[in-house]
Structures are given as C-alpha cells and as structure tokens.
Amino acid sequence: MQSPKCITLRLSRGALGLVLGAALLTTLAWQAGANAARPPANPTALAVVNLPKVLQSLDERTVRQDAMTKATESRQKQLDELTKRIEALTLELDPEQGGTIKQGTTEYRDKLIQLRELQVTLDARFKLLEQVLSFERGTIMRELYQKIESGVNRIAERDGYDVVLLDDTDFKLPNEAGQDDMNRAILARSVLYRHNSTDITDQVVQLLNNEFKAGTRP
C-alpha cells in the first residue's frame, strides 16, 4: 500500500510578499467599509455656567448670609463682655495702671486665678465661634451648590444641552509665578474659549431666585 503523497507549496519571497500585501489591502478595505457604514456622531450641545457669578447673584445666599451675620454679632457681644472683664481685672492687678491690690495677698491670688479662667474661657469660645462659623458657611455653600446643580440639570434637560461645564474663562493666569505654579494654573483651566450664546448663567440665577421667592423649593 502506498503512503499518501505530501504536497508542499513553495513560494518565492516575491510571491509571499504579494500574498501578504493582498491580505493587508483586503483588511484595510474592510475597515474602511465598516467606518464608512458607521453613522456620524451627533453634534454635542454644550453650555457653560459661571459658578462664582451664580453664587453672588442668589437672593437666598444674601438672606442666609445676613442671618448668619446677625447670629455672629450676638455671639461677638458675649466675647466682648468677656474681653471687658479681662481688661478690668488686668488693670486691678497692675500697679502701673492704677491697681490697688497688693501682690502676695489672698485677694490678689483670687483675682489672678479669675483672670486666667476668663482668658482661657475667652480663647476657647473664640475658637469655638470660628469652628461654628466655618461649619455654617460650609453648610450654606453645600446646599446652595446642590440647588445650582439641580437648576442646571433642569435647564439642560429643558433646552437640550448634553454637557454643561464650569466657565473659568474669567480666571486669568498670574502675571508673575514660578514654573510649577504657572503649570498648575494652566492645567487647571477647563474652558479655553466659549461663545456668549453658550452661557446659561443668567438663566440659572433667574430660575433659582424665582423659586426662592415663591418658596417652591426647599
């Protein structure tokens, strides 16, 4: 019984190159056809919002800031009263300022302890006031930002915007800065150019102010 014959194809380098070239052209032609068949992407509708301008223009921010200022003034009066008591005790204990209490006496030690307690109390209340004010400002900022974000979302849905960016075109580069600081300032920019027609800042302000006056949103 004869064994099956093996057939071997031998291609020259030139022929092999032609085969590979034809395969490559076929692949490129297929990719070109696939890309041509793909529908073009729809244009993206963009808008920008100037966040600092919105915050400065919100009626709610003004009202809440005024309320916080009044509350701060009330707390400041308490600090002022403590300060006056400290100043009065300091004068009593200082002979150069007309103080009549003699050092080394029981009255002097009692007054000195009272002075130290008032100073510690004043320092603690001042630090607490700073922390409270910082927390209140942070709370107001967070709540206002959430309302701005909600307003932007509703306007974008209503007017058909796909993307809304923070407009930072008003932020200018520093005139003088080191290389690292200048690089950070440049890389922090997100919008290099925008047309005025893409700015919806005034629309956001009007929407939120109208809702605040009407009390329609918390």
PDB file of C-alpha atoms in Angstrom:
ATOM      1  CA  MET A   1       0.000   0.000   0.000  1.00  0.00           C
ATOM      2  CA  GLN A   2       1.443   3.295  -0.998  1.00  0.00           C
ATOM      3  CA  SER A   3       1.607   6.110   1.563  1.00  0.00           C
ATOM      4  CA  PRO A   4      -0.271   9.326   0.689  1.00  0.00           C
ATOM      5  CA  LYS A   5       1.742  11.860  -1.149  1.00  0.00           C
ATOM      6  CA  CYS A   6       2.606  15.108   0.622  1.00  0.00           C
ATOM      7  CA  ILE A   7       2.217  18.215  -1.424  1.00  0.00           C
ATOM      8  CA  THR A   8       4.398  21.149  -0.442  1.00  0.00           C
ATOM      9  CA  LEU A   9       3.898  24.621  -1.807  1.00  0.00           C
ATOM     10  CA  ARG A  10       6.994  26.644  -2.121  1.00  0.00           C
ATOM     11  CA  LEU A  11       6.564  30.371  -2.624  1.00  0.00           C
ATOM     12  CA  SER A  12       9.297  32.716  -3.520  1.00  0.00           C
ATOM     13  CA  ARG A  13       9.826  35.793  -1.377  1.00  0.00           C
ATOM     14  CA  GLY A  14       8.261  37.941  -4.054  1.00  0.00           C
ATOM     15  CA  ALA A  15       5.150  35.782  -4.259  1.00  0.00           C
ATOM     16  CA  LEU A  16       4.851  35.672  -0.478  1.00  0.00           C
ATOM     17  CA  GLY A  17       5.020  39.447  -0.353  1.00  0.00           C
ATOM     18  CA  LEU A  18       2.242  39.703  -2.910  1.00  0.00           C
ATOM     19  CA  VAL A  19       0.027  37.382  -0.864  1.00  0.00           C
ATOM     20  CA  LEU A  20       0.590  39.294   2.382  1.00  0.00           C
ATOM     21  CA  GLY A  21       0.081  42.595   0.617  1.00  0.00           C
ATOM     22  CA  ALA A  22      -3.219  41.415  -0.822  1.00  0.00           C
ATOM     23  CA  ALA A  23      -4.372  40.271   2.626  1.00  0.00           C
ATOM     24  CA  LEU A  24      -3.436  43.626   4.141  1.00  0.00           C
ATOM     25  CA  LEU A  25      -5.291  45.524   1.431  1.00  0.00           C
ATOM     26  CA  THR A  26      -8.346  43.340   1.979  1.00  0.00           C
ATOM     27  CA  THR A  27      -8.278  44.071   5.736  1.00  0.00           C
ATOM     28  CA  LEU A  28      -7.896  47.815   5.205  1.00  0.00           C
ATOM     29  CA  ALA A  29     -10.675  47.817   2.651  1.00  0.00           C
ATOM     30  CA  TRP A  30     -12.955  46.018   5.113  1.00  0.00           C
ATOM     31  CA  GLN A  31     -12.147  48.501   7.892  1.00  0.00           C
ATOM     32  CA  ALA A  32     -12.736  51.429   5.555  1.00  0.00           C
ATOM     33  CA  GLY A  33     -16.079  49.976   4.583  1.00  0.00           C
ATOM     34  CA  ALA A  34     -17.022  49.454   8.226  1.00  0.00           C
ATOM     35  CA  ASN A  35     -16.066  53.025   9.114  1.00  0.00           C
ATOM     36  CA  ALA A  36     -17.972  54.350   6.136  1.00  0.00           C
ATOM     37  CA  ALA A  37     -21.035  52.398   7.230  1.00  0.00           C
ATOM     38  CA  ARG A  38     -20.871  53.854  10.770  1.00  0.00           C
ATOM     39  CA  PRO A  39     -23.204  56.852  11.101  1.00  0.00           C
ATOM     40  CA  PRO A  40     -21.553  60.150  12.018  1.00  0.00           C
ATOM     41  CA  ALA A  41     -21.781  61.172  15.668  1.00  0.00           C
ATOM     42  CA  ASN A  42     -24.465  63.669  16.525  1.00  0.00           C
ATOM     43  CA  PRO A  43     -23.131  67.112  17.445  1.00  0.00           C
ATOM     44  CA  THR A  44     -22.892  67.644  21.200  1.00  0.00           C
ATOM     45  CA  ALA A  45     -24.765  70.632  22.630  1.00  0.00           C
ATOM     46  CA  LEU A  46     -22.556  72.370  25.195  1.00  0.00           C
ATOM     47  CA  ALA A  47     -23.281  75.105  27.724  1.00  0.00           C
ATOM     48  CA  VAL A  48     -21.259  76.831  30.429  1.00  0.00           C
ATOM     49  CA  VAL A  49     -22.088  78.276  33.847  1.00  0.00           C
ATOM     50  CA  ASN A  50     -20.113  80.881  35.776  1.00  0.00           C
ATOM     51  CA  LEU A  51     -20.394  79.432  39.285  1.00  0.00           C
ATOM     52  CA  PRO A  52     -18.992  82.415  41.252  1.00  0.00           C
ATOM     53  CA  LYS A  53     -21.398  84.745  39.436  1.00  0.00           C
ATOM     54  CA  VAL A  54     -24.344  82.479  40.219  1.00  0.00           C
ATOM     55  CA  LEU A  55     -23.432  82.328  43.906  1.00  0.00           C
ATOM     56  CA  GLN A  56     -23.013  86.095  44.166  1.00  0.00           C
ATOM     57  CA  SER A  57     -26.361  86.686  42.450  1.00  0.00           C
ATOM     58  CA  LEU A  58     -28.528  84.333  44.504  1.00  0.00           C
ATOM     59  CA  ASP A  59     -31.072  86.035  46.762  1.00  0.00           C
ATOM     60  CA  GLU A  60     -31.017  83.066  49.115  1.00  0.00           C
ATOM     61  CA  ARG A  61     -27.289  83.465  49.676  1.00  0.00           C
ATOM     62  CA  THR A  62     -27.774  87.105  50.666  1.00  0.00           C
ATOM     63  CA  VAL A  63     -30.609  86.287  53.073  1.00  0.00           C
ATOM     64  CA  ARG A  64     -28.779  83.415  54.727  1.00  0.00           C
ATOM     65  CA  GLN A  65     -25.533  85.356  54.954  1.00  0.00           C
ATOM     66  CA  ASP A  66     -27.334  88.267  56.644  1.00  0.00           C
ATOM     67  CA  ALA A  67     -28.912  85.872  59.139  1.00  0.00           C
ATOM     68  CA  MET A  68     -25.521  84.346  59.907  1.00  0.00           C
ATOM     69  CA  THR A  69     -24.023  87.820  60.361  1.00  0.00           C
ATOM     70  CA  LYS A  70     -26.692  88.724  62.932  1.00  0.00           C
ATOM     71  CA  ALA A  71     -26.094  85.482  64.806  1.00  0.00           C
ATOM     72  CA  THR A  72     -22.359  86.184  64.747  1.00  0.00           C
ATOM     73  CA  GLU A  73     -22.888  89.674  66.158  1.00  0.00           C
ATOM     74  CA  SER A  74     -24.825  88.171  69.080  1.00  0.00           C
ATOM     75  CA  ARG A  75     -22.004  85.734  69.818  1.00  0.00           C
ATOM     76  CA  GLN A  76     -19.444  88.505  69.396  1.00  0.00           C
ATOM     77  CA  LYS A  77     -21.160  90.550  72.123  1.00  0.00           C
ATOM     78  CA  GLN A  78     -20.543  87.718  74.567  1.00  0.00           C
ATOM     79  CA  LEU A  79     -16.878  87.706  73.623  1.00  0.00           C
ATOM     80  CA  ASP A  80     -16.715  91.487  74.002  1.00  0.00           C
ATOM     81  CA  GLU A  81     -18.159  91.240  77.529  1.00  0.00           C
ATOM     82  CA  LEU A  82     -15.501  88.704  78.482  1.00  0.00           C
ATOM     83  CA  THR A  83     -12.826  90.946  76.987  1.00  0.00           C
ATOM     84  CA  LYS A  84     -14.006  93.903  79.078  1.00  0.00           C
ATOM     85  CA  ARG A  85     -13.921  91.826  82.267  1.00  0.00           C
ATOM     86  CA  ILE A  86     -10.393  90.677  81.438  1.00  0.00           C
ATOM     87  CA  GLU A  87      -9.268  94.244  80.821  1.00  0.00           C
ATOM     88  CA  ALA A  88     -10.809  95.409  84.093  1.00  0.00           C
ATOM     89  CA  LEU A  89      -9.140  92.642  86.110  1.00  0.00           C
ATOM     90  CA  THR A  90      -5.825  93.320  84.394  1.00  0.00           C
ATOM     91  CA  LEU A  91      -5.999  96.946  85.494  1.00  0.00           C
ATOM     92  CA  GLU A  92      -6.799  95.934  89.068  1.00  0.00           C
ATOM     93  CA  LEU A  93      -3.741  93.705  89.216  1.00  0.00           C
ATOM     94  CA  ASP A  94      -1.329  96.141  87.542  1.00  0.00           C
ATOM     95  CA  PRO A  95       0.025  98.799  89.911  1.00  0.00           C
ATOM     96  CA  GLU A  96       1.388 100.797  86.983  1.00  0.00           C
ATOM     97  CA  GLN A  97      -2.174 101.112  85.673  1.00  0.00           C
ATOM     98  CA  GLY A  98      -3.584 102.224  88.997  1.00  0.00           C
ATOM     99  CA  GLY A  99      -4.187  98.791  90.504  1.00  0.00           C
ATOM    100  CA  THR A 100      -4.540  98.810  94.279  1.00  0.00           C
ATOM    101  CA  ILE A 101      -4.467  95.086  95.025  1.00  0.00           C
ATOM    102  CA  LYS A 102      -1.172  94.096  96.595  1.00  0.00           C
ATOM    103  CA  GLN A 103       0.741  91.157  95.230  1.00  0.00           C
ATOM    104  CA  GLY A 104       1.041  88.142  97.519  1.00  0.00           C
ATOM    105  CA  THR A 105      -2.307  88.706  99.190  1.00  0.00           C
ATOM    106  CA  THR A 106      -5.210  86.256  99.074  1.00  0.00           C
ATOM    107  CA  GLU A 107      -7.284  88.779  97.144  1.00  0.00           C
ATOM    108  CA  TYR A 108      -4.543  89.161  94.548  1.00  0.00           C
ATOM    109  CA  ARG A 109      -4.251  85.380  94.061  1.00  0.00           C
ATOM    110  CA  ASP A 110      -8.025  85.028  93.758  1.00  0.00           C
ATOM    111  CA  LYS A 111      -8.189  87.831  91.202  1.00  0.00           C
ATOM    112  CA  LEU A 112      -5.272  86.340  89.280  1.00  0.00           C
ATOM    113  CA  ILE A 113      -6.978  82.919  89.129  1.00  0.00           C
ATOM    114  CA  GLN A 114     -10.176  84.609  87.979  1.00  0.00           C
ATOM    115  CA  LEU A 115      -8.227  86.435  85.275  1.00  0.00           C
ATOM    116  CA  ARG A 116      -6.645  83.217  83.991  1.00  0.00           C
ATOM    117  CA  GLU A 117     -10.034  81.477  83.915  1.00  0.00           C
ATOM    118  CA  LEU A 118     -11.546  84.327  81.915  1.00  0.00           C
ATOM    119  CA  GLN A 119      -8.637  84.291  79.464  1.00  0.00           C
ATOM    120  CA  VAL A 120      -8.980  80.531  78.925  1.00  0.00           C
ATOM    121  CA  THR A 121     -12.750  80.888  78.514  1.00  0.00           C
ATOM    122  CA  LEU A 122     -12.349  83.703  76.001  1.00  0.00           C
ATOM    123  CA  ASP A 123      -9.815  81.754  73.961  1.00  0.00           C
ATOM    124  CA  ALA A 124     -11.988  78.611  73.947  1.00  0.00           C
ATOM    125  CA  ARG A 125     -15.147  80.492  72.968  1.00  0.00           C
ATOM    126  CA  PHE A 126     -13.316  82.356  70.215  1.00  0.00           C
ATOM    127  CA  LYS A 127     -12.012  79.102  68.701  1.00  0.00           C
ATOM    128  CA  LEU A 128     -15.451  77.529  69.028  1.00  0.00           C
ATOM    129  CA  LEU A 129     -17.035  80.507  67.277  1.00  0.00           C
ATOM    130  CA  GLU A 130     -14.569  80.184  64.393  1.00  0.00           C
ATOM    131  CA  GLN A 131     -15.387  76.483  64.027  1.00  0.00           C
ATOM    132  CA  VAL A 132     -19.142  77.113  64.169  1.00  0.00           C
ATOM    133  CA  LEU A 133     -18.947  79.858  61.546  1.00  0.00           C
ATOM    134  CA  SER A 134     -16.792  77.702  59.278  1.00  0.00           C
ATOM    135  CA  PHE A 135     -19.261  74.822  59.601  1.00  0.00           C
ATOM    136  CA  GLU A 136     -22.249  77.095  58.907  1.00  0.00           C
ATOM    137  CA  ARG A 137     -20.565  78.611  55.848  1.00  0.00           C
ATOM    138  CA  GLY A 138     -19.753  75.130  54.573  1.00  0.00           C
ATOM    139  CA  THR A 139     -23.357  74.019  55.086  1.00  0.00           C
ATOM    140  CA  ILE A 140     -24.715  77.037  53.222  1.00  0.00           C
ATOM    141  CA  MET A 141     -22.246  76.541  50.372  1.00  0.00           C
ATOM    142  CA  ARG A 142     -23.125  72.853  50.060  1.00  0.00           C
ATOM    143  CA  GLU A 143     -26.877  73.477  49.996  1.00  0.00           C
ATOM    144  CA  LEU A 144     -26.582  76.333  47.504  1.00  0.00           C
ATOM    145  CA  TYR A 145     -24.358  74.254  45.229  1.00  0.00           C
ATOM    146  CA  GLN A 146     -26.872  71.413  45.285  1.00  0.00           C
ATOM    147  CA  LYS A 147     -29.624  73.829  44.243  1.00  0.00           C
ATOM    148  CA  ILE A 148     -27.426  75.250  41.482  1.00  0.00           C
ATOM    149  CA  GLU A 149     -26.682  71.743  40.260  1.00  0.00           C
ATOM    150  CA  SER A 150     -30.394  70.914  40.267  1.00  0.00           C
ATOM    151  CA  GLY A 151     -31.215  74.105  38.368  1.00  0.00           C
ATOM    152  CA  VAL A 152     -28.518  73.423  35.777  1.00  0.00           C
ATOM    153  CA  ASN A 153     -29.793  69.874  35.273  1.00  0.00           C
ATOM    154  CA  ARG A 154     -33.356  71.047  34.711  1.00  0.00           C
ATOM    155  CA  ILE A 155     -32.340  73.777  32.282  1.00  0.00           C
ATOM    156  CA  ALA A 156     -30.110  71.334  30.379  1.00  0.00           C
ATOM    157  CA  GLU A 157     -32.959  68.817  30.107  1.00  0.00           C
ATOM    158  CA  ARG A 158     -35.390  71.521  29.048  1.00  0.00           C
ATOM    159  CA  ASP A 159     -33.160  73.156  26.443  1.00  0.00           C
ATOM    160  CA  GLY A 160     -31.430  70.017  25.170  1.00  0.00           C
ATOM    161  CA  TYR A 161     -27.872  70.532  26.423  1.00  0.00           C
ATOM    162  CA  ASP A 162     -25.761  67.383  26.573  1.00  0.00           C
ATOM    163  CA  VAL A 163     -22.912  68.769  28.682  1.00  0.00           C
ATOM    164  CA  VAL A 164     -22.672  71.802  30.992  1.00  0.00           C
ATOM    165  CA  LEU A 165     -19.186  72.943  32.040  1.00  0.00           C
ATOM    166  CA  LEU A 166     -17.995  75.340  34.706  1.00  0.00           C
ATOM    167  CA  ASP A 167     -16.933  78.507  32.915  1.00  0.00           C
ATOM    168  CA  ASP A 168     -13.475  79.515  34.094  1.00  0.00           C
ATOM    169  CA  THR A 169     -12.633  81.913  31.265  1.00  0.00           C
ATOM    170  CA  ASP A 170     -12.748  84.821  33.734  1.00  0.00           C
ATOM    171  CA  PHE A 171      -9.842  83.352  35.696  1.00  0.00           C
ATOM    172  CA  LYS A 172      -6.621  84.907  34.460  1.00  0.00           C
ATOM    173  CA  LEU A 173      -3.148  83.484  34.707  1.00  0.00           C
ATOM    174  CA  PRO A 174      -0.878  85.123  37.284  1.00  0.00           C
ATOM    175  CA  ASN A 175       1.396  87.803  35.888  1.00  0.00           C
ATOM    176  CA  GLU A 176       4.329  86.527  37.898  1.00  0.00           C
ATOM    177  CA  ALA A 177       4.699  82.949  39.127  1.00  0.00           C
ATOM    178  CA  GLY A 178       7.201  80.138  39.217  1.00  0.00           C
ATOM    179  CA  GLN A 179       7.152  77.375  36.637  1.00  0.00           C
ATOM    180  CA  ASP A 180       5.288  74.902  38.864  1.00  0.00           C
ATOM    181  CA  ASP A 181       2.640  77.431  39.897  1.00  0.00           C
ATOM    182  CA  MET A 182       2.195  78.577  36.308  1.00  0.00           C
ATOM    183  CA  ASN A 183       1.852  74.985  35.096  1.00  0.00           C
ATOM    184  CA  ARG A 184      -0.807  74.296  37.719  1.00  0.00           C
ATOM    185  CA  ALA A 185      -2.693  77.443  36.769  1.00  0.00           C
ATOM    186  CA  ILE A 186      -2.649  76.483  33.090  1.00  0.00           C
ATOM    187  CA  LEU A 187      -3.625  72.852  33.648  1.00  0.00           C
ATOM    188  CA  ALA A 188      -6.444  73.890  35.978  1.00  0.00           C
ATOM    189  CA  ARG A 189      -8.200  75.641  33.106  1.00  0.00           C
ATOM    190  CA  SER A 190     -11.047  73.667  31.542  1.00  0.00           C
ATOM    191  CA  VAL A 191     -12.547  76.149  29.055  1.00  0.00           C
ATOM    192  CA  LEU A 192     -10.236  77.992  26.666  1.00  0.00           C
ATOM    193  CA  TYR A 193     -12.991  79.569  24.574  1.00  0.00           C
ATOM    194  CA  ARG A 194     -16.751  79.759  24.625  1.00  0.00           C
ATOM    195  CA  HIS A 195     -19.290  81.821  22.713  1.00  0.00           C
ATOM    196  CA  ASN A 196     -21.643  84.031  24.692  1.00  0.00           C
ATOM    197  CA  SER A 197     -24.593  82.055  23.363  1.00  0.00           C
ATOM    198  CA  THR A 198     -23.460  79.014  25.363  1.00  0.00           C
ATOM    199  CA  ASP A 199     -23.607  80.864  28.704  1.00  0.00           C
ATOM    200  CA  ILE A 200     -26.690  79.901  30.756  1.00  0.00           C
ATOM    201  CA  THR A 201     -25.560  81.633  33.965  1.00  0.00           C
ATOM    202  CA  ASP A 202     -28.341  84.235  33.927  1.00  0.00           C
ATOM    203  CA  GLN A 203     -30.946  81.552  33.284  1.00  0.00           C
ATOM    204  CA  VAL A 204     -29.785  79.599  36.328  1.00  0.00           C
ATOM    205  CA  VAL A 205     -29.848  82.706  38.524  1.00  0.00           C
ATOM    206  CA  GLN A 206     -33.332  83.678  37.367  1.00  0.00           C
ATOM    207  CA  LEU A 207     -34.703  80.168  37.900  1.00  0.00           C
ATOM    208  CA  LEU A 208     -33.310  79.804  41.425  1.00  0.00           C
ATOM    209  CA  ASN A 209     -34.267  83.322  42.522  1.00  0.00           C
ATOM    210  CA  ASN A 210     -37.821  82.850  41.268  1.00  0.00           C
ATOM    211  CA  GLU A 211     -38.102  79.559  43.128  1.00  0.00           C
ATOM    212  CA  PHE A 212     -36.681  81.089  46.314  1.00  0.00           C
ATOM    213  CA  LYS A 213     -39.140  83.985  46.232  1.00  0.00           C
ATOM    214  CA  ALA A 214     -42.042  81.649  45.537  1.00  0.00           C
ATOM    215  CA  GLY A 215     -40.881  79.154  48.146  1.00  0.00           C
ATOM    216  CA  THR A 216     -41.450  76.314  45.706  1.00  0.00           C
ATOM    217  CA  ARG A 217     -38.211  74.515  46.577  1.00  0.00           C
ATOM    218  CA  PRO A 218     -36.563  73.974  49.969  1.00  0.00           C
TER     219      PRO A 218
END
